[in-house]
PDB file of C-alpha atoms and ligand atoms in Angstrom:
ATOM      1  CA  MET A   1     217.028-186.045 103.213  1.00  0.00           C
ATOM      2  CA  GLU A   2     216.376-186.927 106.352  1.00  0.00           C
ATOM      3  CA  HIS A   3     215.580-185.275 109.928  1.00  0.00           C
ATOM      4  CA  VAL A   4     216.049-186.536 113.561  1.00  0.00           C
ATOM      5  CA  ILE A   5     213.684-185.184 115.900  1.00  0.00           C
ATOM      6  CA  TYR A   6     213.164-186.051 119.809  1.00  0.00           C
ATOM      7  CA  THR A   7     210.126-185.692 121.487  1.00  0.00           C
ATOM      8  CA  HIS A   8     209.577-185.736 125.251  1.00  0.00           C
ATOM      9  CA  SER A   9     205.877-186.736 125.571  1.00  0.00           C
ATOM     10  CA  GLU A  10     202.486-187.522 123.316  1.00  0.00           C
ATOM     11  CA  GLU A  11     201.601-183.416 122.857  1.00  0.00           C
ATOM     12  CA  GLU A  12     205.295-182.835 121.930  1.00  0.00           C
ATOM     13  CA  THR A  13     205.044-185.424 118.739  1.00  0.00           C
ATOM     14  CA  GLU A  14     201.575-183.753 118.557  1.00  0.00           C
ATOM     15  CA  GLN A  15     203.112-180.120 118.172  1.00  0.00           C
ATOM     16  CA  VAL A  16     205.780-181.910 115.992  1.00  0.00           C
ATOM     17  CA  ALA A  17     203.054-183.234 113.871  1.00  0.00           C
ATOM     18  CA  ALA A  18     200.610-179.834 113.915  1.00  0.00           C
ATOM     19  CA  GLU A  19     203.876-178.609 112.450  1.00  0.00           C
ATOM     20  CA  LEU A  20     204.298-180.661 109.270  1.00  0.00           C
ATOM     21  CA  GLY A  21     201.031-180.317 108.531  1.00  0.00           C
ATOM     22  CA  LYS A  22     200.726-177.192 108.100  1.00  0.00           C
ATOM     23  CA  SER A  23     203.063-177.362 104.981  1.00  0.00           C
ATOM     24  CA  LEU A  24     201.710-180.665 104.007  1.00  0.00           C
ATOM     25  CA  PHE A  25     200.397-179.810  99.785  1.00  0.00           C
ATOM     26  CA  PRO A  26     197.371-181.920  98.105  1.00  0.00           C
ATOM     27  CA  GLY A  27     198.311-185.741  96.978  1.00  0.00           C
ATOM     28  CA  ALA A  28     200.828-185.796  99.906  1.00  0.00           C
ATOM     29  CA  VAL A  29     201.112-188.957 101.168  1.00  0.00           C
ATOM     30  CA  VAL A  30     202.850-189.695 104.905  1.00  0.00           C
ATOM     31  CA  LEU A  31     204.017-193.122 105.908  1.00  0.00           C
ATOM     32  CA  LEU A  32     204.577-193.703 109.272  1.00  0.00           C
ATOM     33  CA  GLN A  33     205.866-196.110 111.030  1.00  0.00           C
ATOM     34  CA  GLY A  34     207.161-197.928 114.123  1.00  0.00           C
ATOM     35  CA  ASP A  35     205.824-200.322 116.173  1.00  0.00           C
ATOM     36  CA  LEU A  36     202.660-200.762 118.315  1.00  0.00           C
ATOM     37  CA  GLY A  37     201.629-198.251 120.671  1.00  0.00           C
ATOM     38  CA  ALA A  38     205.140-196.145 119.129  1.00  0.00           C
ATOM     39  CA  GLY A  39     203.066-192.913 118.927  1.00  0.00           C
ATOM     40  CA  LYS A  40     201.532-193.178 114.962  1.00  0.00           C
ATOM     41  CA  THR A  41     198.224-191.974 115.888  1.00  0.00           C
ATOM     42  CA  VAL A  42     199.236-189.513 118.481  1.00  0.00           C
ATOM     43  CA  PHE A  43     201.264-187.779 114.507  1.00  0.00           C
ATOM     44  CA  ALA A  44     198.635-188.772 112.446  1.00  0.00           C
ATOM     45  CA  ARG A  45     196.499-185.804 115.392  1.00  0.00           C
ATOM     46  CA  GLY A  46     198.953-183.707 115.300  1.00  0.00           C
ATOM     47  CA  VAL A  47     199.035-184.151 111.378  1.00  0.00           C
ATOM     48  CA  GLY A  48     195.239-183.797 110.653  1.00  0.00           C
ATOM     49  CA  GLN A  49     195.027-180.329 113.627  1.00  0.00           C
ATOM     50  CA  GLY A  50     198.084-179.227 110.687  1.00  0.00           C
ATOM     51  CA  LEU A  51     195.300-179.312 107.912  1.00  0.00           C
ATOM     52  CA  GLY A  52     192.877-177.801 109.987  1.00  0.00           C
ATOM     53  CA  VAL A  53     190.481-180.595 111.159  1.00  0.00           C
ATOM     54  CA  ALA A  54     188.422-179.376 113.470  1.00  0.00           C
ATOM     55  CA  THR A  55     187.286-182.564 114.323  1.00  0.00           C
ATOM     56  CA  HIS A  56     188.971-185.606 117.017  1.00  0.00           C
ATOM     57  CA  ILE A  57     190.554-187.489 116.158  1.00  0.00           C
ATOM     58  CA  GLN A  58     190.467-191.807 116.770  1.00  0.00           C
ATOM     59  CA  SER A  59     192.665-194.307 115.162  1.00  0.00           C
ATOM     60  CA  PRO A  60     190.332-195.775 111.873  1.00  0.00           C
ATOM     61  CA  THR A  61     191.952-199.370 113.209  1.00  0.00           C
ATOM     62  CA  PHE A  62     188.383-201.390 112.799  1.00  0.00           C
ATOM     63  CA  THR A  63     187.541-198.709 109.514  1.00  0.00           C
ATOM     64  CA  LEU A  64     190.154-198.525 107.630  1.00  0.00           C
ATOM     65  CA  MET A  65     190.651-195.474 107.063  1.00  0.00           C
ATOM     66  CA  ASN A  66     188.651-192.244 107.759  1.00  0.00           C
ATOM     67  CA  ALA A  67     187.955-189.230 106.174  1.00  0.00           C
ATOM     68  CA  HIS A  68     188.207-185.574 107.578  1.00  0.00           C
ATOM     69  CA  GLN A  69     187.713-181.648 105.967  1.00  0.00           C
ATOM     70  CA  GLY A  70     189.899-179.060 106.481  1.00  0.00           C
ATOM     71  CA  ARG A  71     192.488-176.812 104.691  1.00  0.00           C
ATOM     72  CA  ILE A  72     192.623-180.015 102.305  1.00  0.00           C
ATOM     73  CA  PRO A  73     190.700-183.207 102.668  1.00  0.00           C
ATOM     74  CA  PHE A  74     192.770-185.433 105.428  1.00  0.00           C
ATOM     75  CA  TYR A  75     192.684-189.711 104.537  1.00  0.00           C
ATOM     76  CA  HIS A  76     194.713-191.349 107.574  1.00  0.00           C
ATOM     77  CA  PHE A  77     194.995-194.893 107.323  1.00  0.00           C
ATOM     78  CA  ASP A  78     195.124-197.514 109.279  1.00  0.00           C
ATOM     79  CA  LEU A  79     197.044-200.941 107.917  1.00  0.00           C
ATOM     80  CA  TYR A  80     196.987-203.196 110.193  1.00  0.00           C
ATOM     81  CA  ARG A  81     193.947-205.265 109.821  1.00  0.00           C
ATOM     82  CA  LEU A  82     194.507-205.322 105.644  1.00  0.00           C
ATOM     83  CA  GLU A  83     195.790-208.648 105.163  1.00  0.00           C
ATOM     84  CA  SER A  84     195.951-208.706 101.225  1.00  0.00           C
ATOM     85  CA  GLU A  85     197.119-205.600  98.170  1.00  0.00           C
ATOM     86  CA  GLU A  86     194.107-206.576  96.467  1.00  0.00           C
ATOM     87  CA  GLU A  87     192.386-204.821  99.891  1.00  0.00           C
ATOM     88  CA  LEU A  88     193.733-202.201  99.124  1.00  0.00           C
ATOM     89  CA  PHE A  89     192.143-201.248  95.368  1.00  0.00           C
ATOM     90  CA  GLU A  90     189.159-202.225  97.100  1.00  0.00           C
ATOM     91  CA  LEU A  91     189.330-199.607  99.120  1.00  0.00           C
ATOM     92  CA  GLY A  92     190.080-197.265  96.733  1.00  0.00           C
ATOM     93  CA  MET A  93     193.176-196.625  97.463  1.00  0.00           C
ATOM     94  CA  GLU A  94     194.914-194.690  94.469  1.00  0.00           C
ATOM     95  CA  GLU A  95     192.009-192.870  94.171  1.00  0.00           C
ATOM     96  CA  TYR A  96     193.369-191.159  97.285  1.00  0.00           C
ATOM     97  CA  LEU A  97     196.611-191.150  97.151  1.00  0.00           C
ATOM     98  CA  ASP A  98     196.086-189.406  93.351  1.00  0.00           C
ATOM     99  CA  GLY A  99     193.514-187.487  95.079  1.00  0.00           C
ATOM    100  CA  ASP A 100     192.976-183.853  95.888  1.00  0.00           C
ATOM    101  CA  GLY A 101     193.412-184.197  99.990  1.00  0.00           C
ATOM    102  CA  VAL A 102     196.286-185.737 102.591  1.00  0.00           C
ATOM    103  CA  SER A 103     197.588-189.734 102.642  1.00  0.00           C
ATOM    104  CA  LEU A 104     198.741-190.771 105.845  1.00  0.00           C
ATOM    105  CA  LEU A 105     199.478-193.935 106.096  1.00  0.00           C
ATOM    106  CA  GLU A 106     199.768-196.444 109.271  1.00  0.00           C
ATOM    107  CA  TRP A 107     201.159-199.803 108.817  1.00  0.00           C
ATOM    108  CA  ALA A 108     201.767-199.808 105.143  1.00  0.00           C
ATOM    109  CA  GLU A 109     205.004-201.120 105.562  1.00  0.00           C
ATOM    110  CA  LYS A 110     203.053-204.644 105.062  1.00  0.00           C
ATOM    111  CA  PHE A 111     203.022-203.430 101.404  1.00  0.00           C
ATOM    112  CA  PRO A 112     206.414-202.137 100.414  1.00  0.00           C
ATOM    113  CA  GLU A 113     205.828-203.819  96.660  1.00  0.00           C
ATOM    114  CA  TYR A 114     202.465-200.632  96.505  1.00  0.00           C
ATOM    115  CA  PHE A 115     204.087-197.944  98.242  1.00  0.00           C
ATOM    116  CA  THR A 116     207.021-197.290  94.689  1.00  0.00           C
ATOM    117  CA  LEU A 117     205.368-193.831  94.484  1.00  0.00           C
ATOM    118  CA  PRO A 118     207.496-190.355  96.052  1.00  0.00           C
ATOM    119  CA  VAL A 119     206.381-190.076  99.859  1.00  0.00           C
ATOM    120  CA  LEU A 120     207.212-188.804 103.513  1.00  0.00           C
ATOM    121  CA  GLN A 121     208.434-190.744 105.706  1.00  0.00           C
ATOM    122  CA  VAL A 122     208.542-191.181 109.437  1.00  0.00           C
ATOM    123  CA  THR A 123     208.859-193.697 111.464  1.00  0.00           C
ATOM    124  CA  ILE A 124     208.719-193.315 115.243  1.00  0.00           C
ATOM    125  CA  GLU A 125     211.443-195.970 117.487  1.00  0.00           C
ATOM    126  CA  VAL A 126     210.144-195.660 121.023  1.00  0.00           C
ATOM    127  CA  LEU A 127     213.011-194.580 123.290  1.00  0.00           C
ATOM    128  CA  SER A 128     211.758-194.864 126.414  1.00  0.00           C
ATOM    129  CA  ALA A 129     208.250-194.328 128.248  1.00  0.00           C
ATOM    130  CA  THR A 130     208.022-190.944 126.741  1.00  0.00           C
ATOM    131  CA  LYS A 131     210.844-190.222 124.345  1.00  0.00           C
ATOM    132  CA  ARG A 132     210.898-191.105 120.978  1.00  0.00           C
ATOM    133  CA  ARG A 133     213.158-190.224 117.955  1.00  0.00           C
ATOM    134  CA  LEU A 134     210.756-189.322 115.086  1.00  0.00           C
ATOM    135  CA  VAL A 135     213.035-190.304 111.689  1.00  0.00           C
ATOM    136  CA  LEU A 136     211.158-187.878 108.657  1.00  0.00           C
ATOM    137  CA  ARG A 137     212.864-188.776 105.213  1.00  0.00           C
ATOM    138  CA  ALA A 138     212.298-187.389 101.871  1.00  0.00           C
ATOM    139  CA  GLU A 139     213.988-188.319  98.385  1.00  0.00           C
ATOM    140  CA  ALA A 140     211.558-185.907  95.928  1.00  0.00           C
ATOM    141  CA  GLY A 141     211.812-181.783  96.101  1.00  0.00           C
ATOM    142  CA  PRO A 142     208.296-181.287  97.315  1.00  0.00           C
ATOM    143  CA  TYR A 143     208.836-183.843 100.501  1.00  0.00           C
ATOM    144  CA  GLU A 144     212.227-182.419 101.272  1.00  0.00           C
ATOM    145  CA  GLN A 145     210.766-178.863 101.164  1.00  0.00           C
ATOM    146  CA  VAL A 146     208.180-179.807 103.637  1.00  0.00           C
ATOM    147  CA  ILE A 147     211.125-180.966 105.984  1.00  0.00           C
ATOM    148  CA  THR A 148     213.284-177.925 105.575  1.00  0.00           C
ATOM    149  CA  ALA A 149     210.644-176.000 106.667  1.00  0.00           C
ATOM    150  CA  LEU A 150     209.989-178.342 109.709  1.00  0.00           C
ATOM    151  CA  ALA A 151     213.463-178.040 111.074  1.00  0.00           C
ATOM    152  CA  ALA A 152     214.308-174.236 109.590  1.00  0.00           C
ATOM    153  CA  GLY A 153     210.892-173.477 112.435  1.00  0.00           C
ATOM    154  CA  GLY A 154     212.179-176.189 114.603  1.00  0.00           C
ATOM    155  CA  THR A 155     214.628-173.866 116.476  1.00  0.00           C
ATOM    156  CA  LYS A 156     213.516-174.467 119.565  1.00  0.00           C
ATOM    157  CA  ARG A 157     214.429-177.961 120.232  1.00  0.00           C
TER     158      ARG A 157
HETATM  159  N1  ATP B   1     207.069-189.009 123.064  1.00  0.00           N
HETATM  160  C1  ATP B   1     205.761-189.743 122.576  1.00  0.00           C
HETATM  161  N2  ATP B   1     205.541-189.578 120.920  1.00  0.00           N
HETATM  162  C2  ATP B   1     204.106-190.062 121.147  1.00  0.00           C
HETATM  163  N3  ATP B   1     203.838-190.878 121.697  1.00  0.00           N
HETATM  164  C3  ATP B   1     203.870-191.164 123.302  1.00  0.00           C
HETATM  165  C4  ATP B   1     205.049-190.022 123.513  1.00  0.00           C
HETATM  166  N4  ATP B   1     205.178-190.605 124.864  1.00  0.00           N
HETATM  167  C5  ATP B   1     204.277-191.465 125.164  1.00  0.00           C
HETATM  168  N5  ATP B   1     203.430-191.578 124.325  1.00  0.00           N
HETATM  169  C6  ATP B   1     202.171-192.488 124.309  1.00  0.00           C
HETATM  170  O1  ATP B   1     202.269-193.908 123.342  1.00  0.00           O
HETATM  171  C7  ATP B   1     201.143-194.559 123.178  1.00  0.00           C
HETATM  172  C8  ATP B   1     201.044-194.317 121.541  1.00  0.00           C
HETATM  173  O2  ATP B   1     199.683-194.890 120.308  1.00  0.00           O
HETATM  174  P1  ATP B   1     199.306-194.717 119.839  1.00  0.00           P
HETATM  175  O3  ATP B   1     198.251-194.756 119.661  1.00  0.00           O
HETATM  176  O4  ATP B   1     199.989-193.196 118.945  1.00  0.00           O
HETATM  177  O5  ATP B   1     200.554-195.877 118.542  1.00  0.00           O
HETATM  178  P2  ATP B   1     200.261-196.062 117.931  1.00  0.00           P
HETATM  179  O6  ATP B   1     201.713-196.183 116.887  1.00  0.00           O
HETATM  180  O7  ATP B   1     199.402-195.652 116.386  1.00  0.00           O
HETATM  181  O8  ATP B   1     199.979-197.718 117.958  1.00  0.00           O
HETATM  182  P3  ATP B   1     199.109-198.783 116.416  1.00  0.00           P
HETATM  183  O9  ATP B   1     200.337-199.808 116.045  1.00  0.00           O
HETATM  184  O10 ATP B   1     198.290-199.435 117.386  1.00  0.00           O
HETATM  185  O11 ATP B   1     198.830-198.020 115.780  1.00  0.00           O
HETATM  186  C9  ATP B   1     200.275-193.141 123.547  1.00  0.00           C
HETATM  187  O12 ATP B   1     199.680-193.560 124.790  1.00  0.00           O
HETATM  188  C10 ATP B   1     200.839-192.023 123.975  1.00  0.00           C
HETATM  189  O13 ATP B   1     200.216-191.214 125.367  1.00  0.00           O
HETATM  190 MG1   MG B   2     197.783-195.580 115.528  1.00  0.00          MG
END
């Protein structure tokens, strides 16, 4: 299943992501794809808001992962600086993915062989300085429901 949403500002992307965050569940994994500056961290910020995270969500570029507490834990990864799959094991990635929170990853496509479990995939394409095309993809039931809920609530778009 695939669903496309166009946004016209950072705030709008954040809103869409916040809406999505509301229906994410423990153990959910979201992979964000898109070029540098596409809006992955903006999207992550929205997901965090939707999960009820009160603190400001910054890019985990140097820390690799920031853990936040919302209605369930929110683990925000940025794998841009990671060089090997081995480092994923050192990070304890397995436990986060299997865990009780939502894991969201920027730059997971660097490790295509590692993330084979069902996920919600979000691709952000830059159309202009302020316009983005968000493509949400899922092939497993629970994630399809998340997309369906978002699509149903998104009549204003
Ligand atoms: N419609 C939009 N949606 C999201 N961001 C937008 C939009 N229009 C403009 N922007 C701008 O694009 C930038 C997105 O930056 P962001 O840090 O989220 O990108 P990123 O994909 O996380 O990059 P990186 O790969 O470096 O982590 C911000 O400066 C934001 O203001
Ligand atoms: Mg980022």
